[in-house]
Amino acid sequence: MIQRIEEISPLRTLFQALALFLLVSSSAAVAAPPRRDARAASAAPSREALGERMYREGLLPSGEPMQALVNGDVPVSGTAFTCVSCHLRSGFGSWEGGIPTLAISGARLFQPRFVKFPNLSPEERKRLKFRTPPVRPAYTDETLARALRSGLDPAGRTLRQVMPRYDLAEEDMATLIHYLRTLSTEAPPGVDARTIHLATVITAEVSREDQQAMLVPMNNYVTRHNQIPTGFHNRMDRGVGGIDPGGSYRHLSLSVWRLKGSPDSWPRQLEAYLAKEPVFALLGGLSYQDWKPIHAFCESHRLPCLFPITDFPVVSDSDWYTQYFSKGYYQEGQAAARFLRGLTSRGQVQRVLQVVHDGAEGRALAAGFQETWQELGQGEARQIRLVKGETLNRGLLESLLQLETFTTVMLWTGAGAFPALDGLADRPGRPELVFMSSRQLGPKLYSLPERARAYTYLTYPYRDPAYEPKVSKLADSLLTGIEKGNPETRISTRTYSMIQVFRQALLDMDRNIHRENLLDRISLQGDQSLPDFFRLSFGPGQRYASKGCFIMQLASGPSPNLIQKSDWVIH
Amino acid sequence: MDTQNRTIQLRDFGMNHRTRTIPALVFSLGALSATGLAAQTPAPYTRSTESYSVPDVTLVDQDGMGVSLKAMLESREPVIVDFIFGTCTTICPVLSAGYANLQLKRPPGAAPLHLVSISIDPEHDTPKVMRDYLKRYRSRPGWQFLTGRREDIDKVMRAFNAYIPNKMAHYPLTFIRVPRTGKWTRIFGLMSSTEFVAECRKEGIL
């Protein structure tokens, strides 16, 4: 029996990873274009790159951290925080804790600053009926260097004490100022005076019904948005005060980029789409497959991608341009690990077996569990991967349980394993706990064997279904034209949530329509209670809005409820 | 009185994030007063003496260990508490730089001083995020960063009269506890290093 399954030992995984690495690196070497000039490759980074590193990472061109004094006399190193921490990547600043951090994009710094209508171009300002004097003249390189060093602005005012005073050598100062001159000054692709062009990516295997579940609400939104007459919108804004009379309003256009064939060919297809039609951002998107090629494309083009509907996002601490709902299946595995650790008393050792269905879901669940389990200092879990199409029957499970005495089993398989799971009830010395994924089980979740419900925990990454209808009802207004025929997929409700966040970000960007600013404005949004996920929350650099996953148990009876066994977020 | 008014205004701003009119007005007022205040240095802070009852909750520190907050704060050692989060833009970096600097300024062999930062973004601030944060500030032993269940964090914020419904609308607070009296000194605003040291000396804890 055991021969038919593949056992993944840590050592073997390491070898596989090594082999894969060699394969990837050798193919990359083949694929890379020949270097024309060896010196160019080893040349020092450009001045822009060095300035960007100062701004974003707080490192001097020498590689040493920048040094500053904040709040009068508190020394701070660039490794702790730097320009980007408050002014954000786009340079359009933030408002946090009652302290405004002003915009320092190239256009703002090197023009006079006005409190009223700060976003107007000089030509537009001339047309204003009531003109107010600027609160400071435009910076020059000299006055900006003085402000960064001593906090004195060209109007002779002192900047707030929370703005660090930087101790920079001439050359380093010049490099930073050179970067600031260009910061968010390029005209963003895909935006003209009337329209912001957007696209959404759909891969070939997605069913027509699922495509419609996303496209109908998106098209409804775009249609409604474009029905707002521009002039009316401008007048509205002027009435509020503080918003530019020139108006930030643009029409939206939405294209659908359909990807065919294998994922290897997606980057090529995406390049062709983008070359033909430059877009400002990707909105939503839908694939049953790994999102990685699209993620990598967006990262390389600095193209924002907002809330693609995928179960297989890229899990990264540092990638920047794709904003996901959650980490997908990976996050469920993570929650299982944290919950199990919480149940484990000090000194107790859990011996965990992960049985994994061959397929992306199982692999992501197992990886989420394993990586988190190790991070929690709980060591290695034994992992068994079933071959494709194989069902975990009673005999097979029994033979696995013979391998050693397991205290907990992660059953990352489908409902086919239910008879084996049920059989555990009779087994003397059975593992105390079993975990399964509610999403991997789908609607079959509710037919979990009665006897197994006492020892089976379920990862459930959405709001408790008892409370869901109230919240999801809100989404109906945008869904006109489709029935929520398959609410299990949560495609239309997630699309609705994406639109809510995007709409707010569009308003918050105002006239500063820049790709980085779109993501910066989202990062400053407060917590959201929207359909599906119990809570969405944001912050600079945070790229997975839902941080939670409930652990549930199933009540007894033929139409059982789910019983919450954990908080939304488990530490 | 003045402090209270400011507090309320800041809270309002955070809660009305979705409505356009009020933030726009508050913003214009804020921007005007900001320009008026800009020339004043250093930024003023206010202090008051308070009695707080620390809730009996278990939080999680940067090493993933459970910590009884009441036992930790109401100990025989002097304690300083602030509320921060890992991806905060303006206030927390300044508060944390203050902590890091205070640790550096303590003379060798000085009596123990316990610095505690409590996360107001417990969803994102996992032990790993908190460890990385402390590392960036080159923290020394004696500075703990705590996260926990959202309900528990809310309880703690309420106990310190520091509750905020939206993390982006929080404000700078530092609390110093002197074991001798069991009272808390509440400091609203950001302090310079000299001021922070002076406040600690005033309480006899440095």
XYZ file of N, CA and C in Angstrom, chain A residues 132-270:
417
model
N -5.376 83.121 -2.947
C -4.704 83.314 -1.653
C -3.203 83.193 -1.888
N -2.418 83.862 -1.057
C -0.965 83.741 -1.253
C -0.484 82.351 -0.834
N 0.612 81.885 -1.400
C 1.158 80.577 -1.001
C 1.686 80.630 0.424
N 1.650 79.469 1.103
C 2.214 79.437 2.459
C 3.722 79.218 2.430
N 4.215 78.764 1.322
C 5.673 78.764 1.150
C 5.970 78.808 -0.339
N 7.090 79.437 -0.699
C 7.474 79.425 -2.111
C 7.977 78.043 -2.531
N 8.223 77.878 -3.795
C 8.771 76.605 -4.278
C 10.135 76.364 -3.639
N 10.405 75.097 -3.375
C 11.750 74.756 -2.895
C 12.742 74.860 -4.041
N 13.979 75.194 -3.681
C 15.101 74.998 -4.603
C 15.958 73.901 -3.990
N 16.955 73.454 -4.727
C 17.842 72.428 -4.153
C 18.446 72.912 -2.831
N 18.789 74.191 -2.797
C 19.451 74.731 -1.593
C 18.465 74.777 -0.417
N 17.268 75.318 -0.673
C 16.329 75.442 0.462
C 15.825 74.073 0.907
N 15.743 73.136 -0.029
C 15.300 71.788 0.366
C 16.365 71.116 1.234
N 17.612 71.298 0.849
C 18.701 70.726 1.660
C 18.673 71.340 3.059
N 18.403 72.640 3.128
C 18.341 73.290 4.436
C 17.179 72.732 5.264
N 16.038 72.540 4.600
C 14.872 72.004 5.319
C 15.143 70.598 5.834
N 15.787 69.771 5.008
C 16.063 68.391 5.432
C 17.068 68.365 6.579
N 18.006 69.350 6.573
C 19.028 69.349 7.625
C 18.538 70.020 8.905
N 17.884 71.173 8.738
C 17.586 71.959 9.944
C 16.096 72.174 10.181
N 15.260 71.763 9.226
C 13.821 71.896 9.441
C 13.276 73.275 9.152
N 14.056 74.112 8.494
C 13.582 75.460 8.177
C 13.109 75.487 6.726
N 11.851 75.867 6.510
C 11.353 75.864 5.128
C 11.615 77.216 4.465
N 11.417 77.332 3.143
C 11.809 78.584 2.469
C 10.989 79.789 2.917
N 9.868 79.561 3.592
C 9.102 80.698 4.121
C 9.612 81.090 5.499
N 10.640 80.410 5.981
C 11.199 80.732 7.287
C 10.469 80.057 8.438
N 9.550 79.153 8.100
C 8.852 78.436 9.167
C 9.618 77.169 9.522
N 9.354 76.702 10.745
C 10.003 75.469 11.178
C 9.066 74.300 10.932
N 9.576 73.258 10.320
C 8.745 72.066 10.092
C 8.455 71.389 11.424
N 7.381 70.635 11.433
C 7.049 69.884 12.645
C 8.224 69.049 13.127
N 8.225 68.841 14.437
C 9.333 68.099 15.031
C 9.307 66.610 14.680
N 8.179 66.132 14.208
C 8.150 64.702 13.835
C 8.840 64.477 12.490
N 9.116 65.557 11.766
C 9.913 65.432 10.548
C 11.379 65.353 10.954
N 12.028 64.210 10.682
C 13.424 64.078 11.116
C 14.327 65.111 10.433
N 15.376 65.517 11.142
C 16.398 66.388 10.551
C 17.547 65.477 10.169
N 17.869 65.455 8.867
C 18.844 64.483 8.365
C 20.239 65.070 8.278
N 21.159 64.282 8.774
C 22.559 64.673 8.740
C 23.174 64.031 7.491
N 23.149 64.778 6.373
C 23.590 64.183 5.114
C 24.764 64.971 4.521
N 25.708 64.240 3.969
C 26.817 64.873 3.255
C 26.287 65.465 1.952
N 27.020 66.444 1.415
C 26.584 67.145 0.191
C 26.124 66.188 -0.905
N 26.979 65.230 -1.209
C 26.725 64.359 -2.346
C 25.469 63.497 -2.094
N 25.340 63.006 -0.864
C 24.177 62.180 -0.527
C 22.902 63.023 -0.575
N 22.995 64.248 -0.075
C 21.850 65.147 -0.112
C 21.419 65.377 -1.564
N 22.405 65.592 -2.423
C 22.097 65.840 -3.835
C 21.410 64.623 -4.456
N 21.835 63.439 -4.062
C 21.234 62.211 -4.604
C 19.776 62.092 -4.163
N 19.515 62.386 -2.895
C 18.131 62.288 -2.400
C 17.249 63.336 -3.095
N 17.768 64.557 -3.213
C 16.974 65.626 -3.836
C 16.719 65.307 -5.313
N 17.707 64.741 -5.956
C 17.541 64.330 -7.353
C 16.359 63.348 -7.468
N 16.288 62.429 -6.517
C 15.172 61.469 -6.537
C 13.838 62.179 -6.276
N 13.831 63.077 -5.286
C 12.578 63.765 -4.940
C 12.060 64.600 -6.117
N 12.971 65.142 -6.905
C 12.553 65.932 -8.066
C 11.713 65.113 -9.041
N 12.016 63.819 -9.099
C 11.312 62.983 -10.083
C 10.154 62.210 -9.464
N 10.023 62.241 -8.140
C 9.058 61.355 -7.475
C 7.619 61.650 -7.927
N 6.974 60.652 -8.471
C 5.581 60.749 -8.953
C 5.369 61.936 -9.889
N 6.317 62.155 -10.765
C 6.133 63.231 -11.746
C 5.822 62.677 -13.140
N 6.096 61.401 -13.348
C 5.794 60.833 -14.665
C 4.299 60.703 -14.848
N 3.837 61.003 -16.047
C 2.419 60.815 -16.322
C 2.126 59.318 -16.239
N 1.147 58.932 -15.432
C 0.901 57.501 -15.283
C 0.311 56.910 -16.566
N 0.761 55.724 -16.948
C 0.206 55.111 -18.147
C -1.279 54.788 -17.931
N -2.021 54.834 -19.016
C -3.428 54.419 -18.952
C -4.353 55.481 -18.403
N -3.866 56.715 -18.280
C -4.730 57.785 -17.778
C -4.650 58.967 -18.734
N -5.784 59.472 -19.178
C -5.769 60.716 -19.933
C -6.741 61.699 -19.275
N -6.954 62.819 -19.896
C -7.740 63.874 -19.258
C -9.169 63.436 -18.960
N -9.660 62.458 -19.698
C -11.054 62.047 -19.514
C -11.226 60.682 -18.850
N -10.266 59.794 -19.064
C -10.526 58.387 -18.750
C -9.359 57.719 -18.023
N -9.720 56.860 -17.088
C -8.732 55.940 -16.501
C -9.005 54.570 -17.117
N -8.000 54.023 -17.781
C -8.172 52.721 -18.433
C -7.761 51.603 -17.481
N -8.630 50.638 -17.368
C -8.392 49.506 -16.476
C -8.606 48.208 -17.251
N -8.062 47.136 -16.713
C -8.306 45.833 -17.345
C -8.492 44.794 -16.250
N -9.060 43.679 -16.639
C -9.173 42.544 -15.722
C -8.729 41.295 -16.461
N -8.072 40.403 -15.745
C -7.478 39.214 -16.375
C -8.313 37.981 -16.049
N -8.662 37.225 -17.082
C -9.385 35.967 -16.867
C -8.644 34.865 -17.613
N -8.418 33.751 -16.957
C -7.716 32.655 -17.630
C -8.726 31.690 -18.250
N -8.227 30.907 -19.207
C -9.109 30.174 -20.127
C -10.030 29.152 -19.461
N -9.575 28.561 -18.340
C -10.343 27.447 -17.773
C -11.563 27.907 -16.967
N -11.693 29.214 -16.736
C -12.778 29.716 -15.880
C -14.123 29.566 -16.589
N -15.093 29.010 -15.878
C -16.398 28.731 -16.505
C -17.094 30.040 -16.862
N -17.981 29.964 -17.814
C -18.717 31.136 -18.268
C -19.511 31.755 -17.110
N -20.099 30.868 -16.323
C -20.913 31.341 -15.198
C -20.073 32.150 -14.197
N -18.889 31.635 -13.912
C -18.016 32.341 -12.974
C -17.519 33.665 -13.561
N -17.235 33.643 -14.859
C -16.809 34.902 -15.510
C -17.889 35.961 -15.347
N -19.131 35.534 -15.606
C -20.238 36.488 -15.503
C -20.390 37.001 -14.072
N -20.163 36.102 -13.110
C -20.318 36.495 -11.707
C -19.387 37.642 -11.354
N -18.237 37.726 -12.026
C -17.330 38.854 -11.775
C -17.609 40.017 -12.726
N -17.822 39.700 -13.998
C -17.893 40.777 -14.998
C -19.167 41.605 -14.886
N -20.278 40.976 -14.530
C -21.532 41.749 -14.470
C -21.453 42.852 -13.413
N -21.100 42.533 -12.169
C -20.991 43.639 -11.206
C -19.948 44.685 -11.592
N -18.838 44.239 -12.200
C -17.812 45.211 -12.596
C -18.348 46.138 -13.678
N -18.998 45.557 -14.661
C -19.546 46.389 -15.734
C -20.646 47.301 -15.216
N -21.456 46.789 -14.299
C -22.490 47.639 -13.702
C -21.859 48.843 -13.003
N -20.799 48.564 -12.279
C -20.126 49.649 -11.567
C -19.577 50.690 -12.540
N -18.878 50.208 -13.573
C -18.258 51.126 -14.530
C -19.335 51.950 -15.244
N -20.425 51.287 -15.622
C -21.509 52.000 -16.303
C -22.065 53.098 -15.410
N -22.345 52.747 -14.173
C -22.899 53.749 -13.248
C -21.921 54.879 -13.015
N -20.680 54.533 -12.830
C -19.660 55.555 -12.597
C -19.626 56.541 -13.769
N -19.682 55.993 -14.985
C -19.560 56.845 -16.168
C -20.817 57.668 -16.432
N -21.894 57.347 -15.734
C -23.109 58.130 -15.915
C -23.086 59.432 -15.123
N -22.124 59.568 -14.209
C -22.042 60.826 -13.461
C -21.539 61.893 -14.426
N -22.339 62.939 -14.696
C -21.847 63.952 -15.626
C -20.661 64.687 -15.008
N -19.631 64.871 -15.781
C -18.387 65.449 -15.269
C -18.615 66.816 -14.625
N -19.357 67.654 -15.304
C -19.569 69.009 -14.787
C -20.273 68.988 -13.445
N -21.267 68.116 -13.349
C -22.016 67.992 -12.108
C -21.090 67.586 -10.979
N -20.228 66.654 -11.286
C -19.288 66.154 -10.297
C -18.365 67.269 -9.825
N -17.912 68.084 -10.775
C -17.038 69.193 -10.398
C -17.737 70.154 -9.460
N -19.000 70.465 -9.792
C -19.736 71.416 -8.956
C -19.907 70.860 -7.544
N -20.198 69.562 -7.497
C -20.378 68.918 -6.195
C -19.121 69.079 -5.347
N -18.002 68.809 -5.966
C -16.745 68.868 -5.237
C -16.457 70.282 -4.762
N -16.753 71.245 -5.608
C -16.450 72.619 -5.247
C -17.257 73.038 -4.016
N -18.490 72.521 -3.965
C -19.346 72.864 -2.835
C -18.776 72.409 -1.505
N -18.065 71.301 -1.532
C -17.538 70.745 -0.276
C -16.385 71.593 0.244
N -15.601 72.136 -0.656
C -14.447 72.923 -0.234
C -13.267 72.021 -0.010
N -12.112 72.472 -0.416
C -10.917 71.672 -0.192
C -10.599 70.733 -1.334
N -11.586 70.433 -2.149
C -11.326 69.567 -3.291
C -11.158 70.469 -4.521
N -10.272 70.070 -5.382
C -9.940 70.942 -6.503
C -11.114 71.219 -7.414
N -11.285 72.484 -7.816
C -12.351 72.771 -8.760
C -12.064 72.171 -10.134
N -10.805 71.899 -10.411
C -10.484 71.262 -11.689
C -11.062 69.865 -11.768
N -11.310 69.290 -10.631
C -11.979 67.994 -10.600
C -11.022 66.847 -10.792
N -11.260 65.795 -10.036
C -10.437 64.605 -10.188
C -11.207 63.558 -10.980
N -12.415 63.905 -11.357
C -13.276 62.906 -11.972
C -12.758 62.474 -13.339
N -12.731 61.162 -13.551
C -12.424 60.598 -14.867
C -13.430 59.487 -15.144
N -13.733 59.293 -16.393
C -14.479 58.097 -16.763
C -13.583 56.881 -16.548
N -14.209 55.731 -16.462
C -13.447 54.489 -16.359
C -13.707 53.652 -17.603
N -12.674 52.965 -18.085
C -12.913 51.962 -19.134
C -12.350 50.641 -18.638
N -13.006 49.592 -18.965
C -12.584 48.279 -18.467
C -12.452 47.288 -19.625
N -11.253 46.772 -19.818
C -11.042 45.735 -20.841
C -10.887 44.388 -20.161
N -11.202 43.359 -20.901
C -11.001 42.013 -20.368
C -9.835 41.383 -21.113
N -8.806 41.039 -20.368
C -7.644 40.366 -20.967
C -7.794 38.862 -20.708
N -8.052 38.132 -21.779
C -8.236 36.685 -21.634
C -6.929 35.969 -21.949
N -6.509 35.118 -21.034
C -5.264 34.380 -21.229
C -5.574 32.955 -21.643
N -4.874 32.500 -22.681
C -5.087 31.130 -23.166
C -3.837 30.296 -22.897
N -4.000 28.987 -23.032
C -2.842 28.102 -22.995
C -2.225 27.959 -21.611
N -0.978 27.455 -21.631
C -0.343 27.130 -20.358
C 0.197 28.396 -19.699
N 0.334 28.366 -18.369
C 0.823 29.541 -17.635
C 2.167 30.071 -18.127
N 2.997 29.179 -18.736
C 4.290 29.658 -19.260
C 4.092 30.754 -20.299
N 2.975 30.649 -21.018
C 2.778 31.601 -22.117
C 2.040 32.858 -21.648
N 1.576 32.874 -20.408
C 0.817 34.038 -19.945
C 1.632 35.335 -19.968
N 2.893 35.312 -19.479
C 3.639 36.580 -19.491
C 3.694 37.204 -20.889
N 3.904 36.370 -21.902
C 3.983 36.869 -23.281
C 2.654 37.513 -23.686
N 1.576 36.817 -23.354
C 0.251 37.345 -23.718
C -0.035 38.656 -22.979
N 0.365 38.687 -21.705
C 0.136 39.910 -20.918
C 0.934 41.086 -21.478
